[in-house]
Amino acid sequence: MAIHSAASSFSCVSLNRQASGSSHRLLRPFVLCQCEVKSLVFSSQSPASFPGFRLQGKALESNSGPLEKEESLVVCFGEMLIDFVPTTGGISLAEAPAFKKAPGGAPANVAVGIARLGGSSAFIGKVGEDEFGHMLADILKENNVNNEGMRFDPGARTALAFVTLRKDGEREFMFYRNPSADMLLQVAELDLDLIKKAKVFHYGSISLITEPCKSAHIAAAKAAKNAGVILSYDANLRLPLWPSAESAREGILSLWNAADIIKISEEEISFLTQGEDPYDDSVVRKLYHPNLKLLLVTEGPDGCRYYTKEFNGRVKGLSVDCIDATGAGDAFVAGILSQIAADISLFQDENRLRDALRFANACGALTATKRGAIPALPTREAVLNALLKSSRDGTDLSL
């Protein structure tokens, strides 16, 4: 699909990132600012008491049928958008002759990843009342993701992102939003019943950047926490989308202490600790709050580290030929959440947790062997076959 111009109602934010096998490695240095962190404390205030900002968007008709496997349901909250990828690789966005569209957005990727692994998932977020928005809703449905929590905004477009991998190894992004529909989800539009049915409620930080979505995000997390749902948080730093480094640090940490599971990258550790060594366990432990059950540090092709109150360690990654690391981190999250949703006792058993993380590492690795995020997400059978092959080849994935 060739793109020659973009709607003038959007503003764009560009971001260059290094492609080193990890979808999290940021090339540009961070400007770190000292700021006072105000962590969210949930109160008994009703979610409906948050102020509204826009007319409510249209909801999907209830055509997905009853939720299945609700005992292991993972509800993913946040953005879903359209990625435009050049039809020719190894060039800058400006040099691209044409672009191919693909569904994207980290929370949506996780939801599809879980469903493709045989788990139960749902997505809550907002898209435009446009062809792209309805296309995304259909893609979720086709991938067995419950999409009844999606809303459609008649006055804003579905978000767009242009992404390419240049010859010099830099990953280049340009976002078109300001505002896009995902930023405009309101508290009153939340499907609280769906949230309360979940075993795990997963979210990122992009939905914390602007109102009214920020208030909707906080209300959704509060409803999940009050219902006894496990909260999973991917820091997912996109610094150029925030007003400043200070606001990004404060915003990301605002829901930190509410989370039961946190996934973070080495670069995000350095950012949040203002430049400290992300490979130092004592530095990582500074980010471990008293109620946290599991802190995961992703290291791209090198695998991951894990921290609980009782133990910590490292699990090696699966060696593959990386073609496109887009969505690899989301596939990792899908892999571990699919295991935890089925058996939350993994937190207490290090050996079983390590097995689950080997599975999650393989999910991320296999995703990097194909182009795109959602199209590349693996099935459970593919992951198990890759692990079996690795075992036969004598590859040690433990440490």
Short mmCIF file of N, CA and C in Angstrom, two decimals, residues 248-316:
data_model
loop_
_atom_site.label_atom_id
_atom_site.label_comp_id
_atom_site.label_asym_id
_atom_site.label_seq_id
_atom_site.Cartn_x
_atom_site.Cartn_y
_atom_site.Cartn_z
N ALA A 248 7.88 11.85 31.90
CA ALA A 248 7.89 10.43 31.57
C ALA A 248 8.24 9.59 32.79
N ARG A 249 9.27 10.00 33.50
CA ARG A 249 9.69 9.25 34.69
C ARG A 249 8.60 9.24 35.74
N GLU A 250 8.03 10.41 35.98
CA GLU A 250 6.97 10.51 36.98
C GLU A 250 5.72 9.74 36.55
N GLY A 251 5.37 9.84 35.27
CA GLY A 251 4.18 9.15 34.78
C GLY A 251 4.33 7.63 34.84
N ILE A 252 5.48 7.12 34.43
CA ILE A 252 5.70 5.68 34.45
C ILE A 252 5.67 5.15 35.87
N LEU A 253 6.23 5.89 36.80
CA LEU A 253 6.28 5.44 38.19
C LEU A 253 4.96 5.65 38.93
N SER A 254 4.00 6.39 38.32
CA SER A 254 2.76 6.70 39.03
C SER A 254 1.92 5.45 39.31
N LEU A 255 2.02 4.43 38.48
CA LEU A 255 1.30 3.18 38.70
C LEU A 255 2.21 2.03 39.10
N TRP A 256 3.45 2.35 39.38
CA TRP A 256 4.46 1.34 39.66
C TRP A 256 4.09 0.46 40.86
N ASN A 257 3.72 1.10 41.95
CA ASN A 257 3.48 0.36 43.20
C ASN A 257 2.17 -0.42 43.21
N ALA A 258 1.34 -0.22 42.18
CA ALA A 258 0.10 -0.98 42.09
C ALA A 258 0.30 -2.32 41.39
N ALA A 259 1.40 -2.45 40.63
CA ALA A 259 1.61 -3.62 39.79
C ALA A 259 2.10 -4.82 40.60
N ASP A 260 1.64 -6.01 40.18
CA ASP A 260 2.12 -7.27 40.74
C ASP A 260 3.26 -7.85 39.91
N ILE A 261 3.25 -7.57 38.61
CA ILE A 261 4.28 -8.02 37.68
C ILE A 261 4.74 -6.81 36.88
N ILE A 262 6.04 -6.63 36.76
CA ILE A 262 6.58 -5.53 35.97
C ILE A 262 7.62 -6.08 35.00
N LYS A 263 7.51 -5.68 33.73
CA LYS A 263 8.52 -6.00 32.73
C LYS A 263 9.20 -4.70 32.32
N ILE A 264 10.53 -4.73 32.32
CA ILE A 264 11.31 -3.53 32.05
C ILE A 264 12.57 -3.91 31.29
N SER A 265 13.13 -2.98 30.54
CA SER A 265 14.37 -3.24 29.81
C SER A 265 15.55 -2.60 30.53
N GLU A 266 16.76 -2.95 30.06
CA GLU A 266 17.95 -2.36 30.69
C GLU A 266 17.96 -0.84 30.56
N GLU A 267 17.58 -0.35 29.36
CA GLU A 267 17.58 1.09 29.14
C GLU A 267 16.57 1.80 30.03
N GLU A 268 15.43 1.16 30.26
CA GLU A 268 14.41 1.75 31.12
C GLU A 268 14.86 1.78 32.58
N ILE A 269 15.65 0.80 32.99
CA ILE A 269 16.23 0.83 34.34
C ILE A 269 17.14 2.03 34.48
N SER A 270 18.01 2.24 33.51
CA SER A 270 18.92 3.39 33.55
C SER A 270 18.15 4.70 33.60
N PHE A 271 17.07 4.77 32.82
CA PHE A 271 16.27 5.99 32.79
C PHE A 271 15.61 6.26 34.14
N LEU A 272 14.97 5.26 34.70
CA LEU A 272 14.23 5.45 35.95
C LEU A 272 15.14 5.65 37.15
N THR A 273 16.37 5.10 37.10
CA THR A 273 17.31 5.26 38.22
C THR A 273 18.30 6.38 37.95
N GLN A 274 18.06 7.14 36.91
CA GLN A 274 18.88 8.30 36.56
C GLN A 274 20.33 7.91 36.30
N GLY A 275 20.48 6.93 35.43
CA GLY A 275 21.80 6.60 34.91
C GLY A 275 22.56 5.52 35.64
N GLU A 276 21.95 4.85 36.60
CA GLU A 276 22.67 3.80 37.31
C GLU A 276 22.79 2.53 36.45
N ASP A 277 23.70 1.64 36.86
CA ASP A 277 24.04 0.45 36.10
C ASP A 277 22.88 -0.55 36.08
N PRO A 278 22.26 -0.81 34.92
CA PRO A 278 21.11 -1.72 34.87
C PRO A 278 21.48 -3.18 35.07
N TYR A 279 22.78 -3.49 35.04
CA TYR A 279 23.22 -4.87 35.23
C TYR A 279 23.60 -5.18 36.68
N ASP A 280 23.51 -4.17 37.52
CA ASP A 280 23.79 -4.33 38.94
C ASP A 280 22.50 -4.72 39.66
N ASP A 281 22.50 -5.91 40.27
CA ASP A 281 21.29 -6.39 40.93
C ASP A 281 20.80 -5.45 42.02
N SER A 282 21.73 -4.79 42.70
CA SER A 282 21.33 -3.87 43.76
C SER A 282 20.59 -2.66 43.18
N VAL A 283 20.93 -2.26 41.97
CA VAL A 283 20.23 -1.17 41.30
C VAL A 283 18.83 -1.61 40.91
N VAL A 284 18.71 -2.81 40.35
CA VAL A 284 17.41 -3.34 39.95
C VAL A 284 16.50 -3.47 41.17
N ARG A 285 17.07 -3.91 42.27
CA ARG A 285 16.28 -4.10 43.49
C ARG A 285 15.69 -2.79 44.00
N LYS A 286 16.26 -1.67 43.64
CA LYS A 286 15.70 -0.38 44.03
C LYS A 286 14.31 -0.17 43.42
N LEU A 287 14.05 -0.83 42.31
CA LEU A 287 12.76 -0.71 41.63
C LEU A 287 11.76 -1.75 42.11
N TYR A 288 12.18 -2.58 43.03
CA TYR A 288 11.30 -3.66 43.53
C TYR A 288 10.52 -3.13 44.73
N HIS A 289 9.21 -2.93 44.56
CA HIS A 289 8.40 -2.40 45.66
C HIS A 289 7.88 -3.56 46.52
N PRO A 290 7.44 -3.29 47.74
CA PRO A 290 7.09 -4.35 48.70
C PRO A 290 6.01 -5.32 48.24
N ASN A 291 5.07 -4.87 47.42
CA ASN A 291 3.97 -5.74 47.01
C ASN A 291 4.19 -6.42 45.67
N LEU A 292 5.35 -6.20 45.07
CA LEU A 292 5.64 -6.78 43.76
C LEU A 292 5.90 -8.28 43.88
N LYS A 293 5.33 -9.05 42.94
CA LYS A 293 5.53 -10.50 42.92
C LYS A 293 6.64 -10.92 41.98
N LEU A 294 6.80 -10.18 40.87
CA LEU A 294 7.80 -10.58 39.87
C LEU A 294 8.24 -9.37 39.07
N LEU A 295 9.55 -9.16 39.02
CA LEU A 295 10.16 -8.11 38.20
C LEU A 295 11.00 -8.79 37.13
N LEU A 296 10.71 -8.49 35.86
CA LEU A 296 11.41 -9.10 34.74
C LEU A 296 12.19 -8.04 33.98
N VAL A 297 13.44 -8.34 33.67
CA VAL A 297 14.30 -7.45 32.91
C VAL A 297 14.63 -8.15 31.60
N THR A 298 14.16 -7.60 30.49
CA THR A 298 14.43 -8.20 29.19
C THR A 298 15.76 -7.71 28.64
N GLU A 299 16.49 -8.63 28.00
CA GLU A 299 17.81 -8.31 27.47
C GLU A 299 17.93 -8.71 26.01
N GLY A 300 16.82 -8.61 25.26
CA GLY A 300 16.84 -8.91 23.84
C GLY A 300 17.29 -10.34 23.57
N PRO A 301 18.26 -10.55 22.67
CA PRO A 301 18.70 -11.90 22.32
C PRO A 301 19.38 -12.63 23.47
N ASP A 302 19.78 -11.90 24.49
CA ASP A 302 20.46 -12.53 25.63
C ASP A 302 19.50 -13.14 26.63
N GLY A 303 18.19 -12.95 26.44
CA GLY A 303 17.22 -13.57 27.34
C GLY A 303 16.65 -12.58 28.34
N CYS A 304 16.57 -12.97 29.60
CA CYS A 304 15.96 -12.12 30.61
C CYS A 304 16.51 -12.43 31.99
N ARG A 305 16.30 -11.48 32.90
CA ARG A 305 16.56 -11.69 34.32
C ARG A 305 15.23 -11.64 35.06
N TYR A 306 15.17 -12.31 36.19
CA TYR A 306 13.95 -12.33 36.99
C TYR A 306 14.28 -12.08 38.45
N TYR A 307 13.37 -11.39 39.14
CA TYR A 307 13.54 -11.05 40.55
C TYR A 307 12.22 -11.26 41.28
N THR A 308 12.26 -12.02 42.35
CA THR A 308 11.13 -12.11 43.28
C THR A 308 11.67 -11.77 44.66
N LYS A 309 10.81 -11.84 45.66
CA LYS A 309 11.29 -11.55 47.01
C LYS A 309 12.29 -12.60 47.49
N GLU A 310 12.11 -13.84 47.03
CA GLU A 310 12.90 -14.94 47.53
C GLU A 310 14.11 -15.28 46.68
N PHE A 311 14.06 -15.03 45.36
CA PHE A 311 15.15 -15.47 44.50
C PHE A 311 15.25 -14.60 43.25
N ASN A 312 16.35 -14.73 42.56
CA ASN A 312 16.55 -14.03 41.29
C ASN A 312 17.52 -14.83 40.44
N GLY A 313 17.53 -14.57 39.15
CA GLY A 313 18.43 -15.29 38.25
C GLY A 313 18.29 -14.80 36.83
N ARG A 314 18.89 -15.56 35.91
CA ARG A 314 18.88 -15.20 34.49
C ARG A 314 18.54 -16.44 33.68
N VAL A 315 17.78 -16.24 32.60
CA VAL A 315 17.45 -17.31 31.67
C VAL A 315 17.89 -16.88 30.28
N LYS A 316 18.70 -17.69 29.64
CA LYS A 316 19.23 -17.35 28.32
C LYS A 316 18.12 -17.33 27.27
#
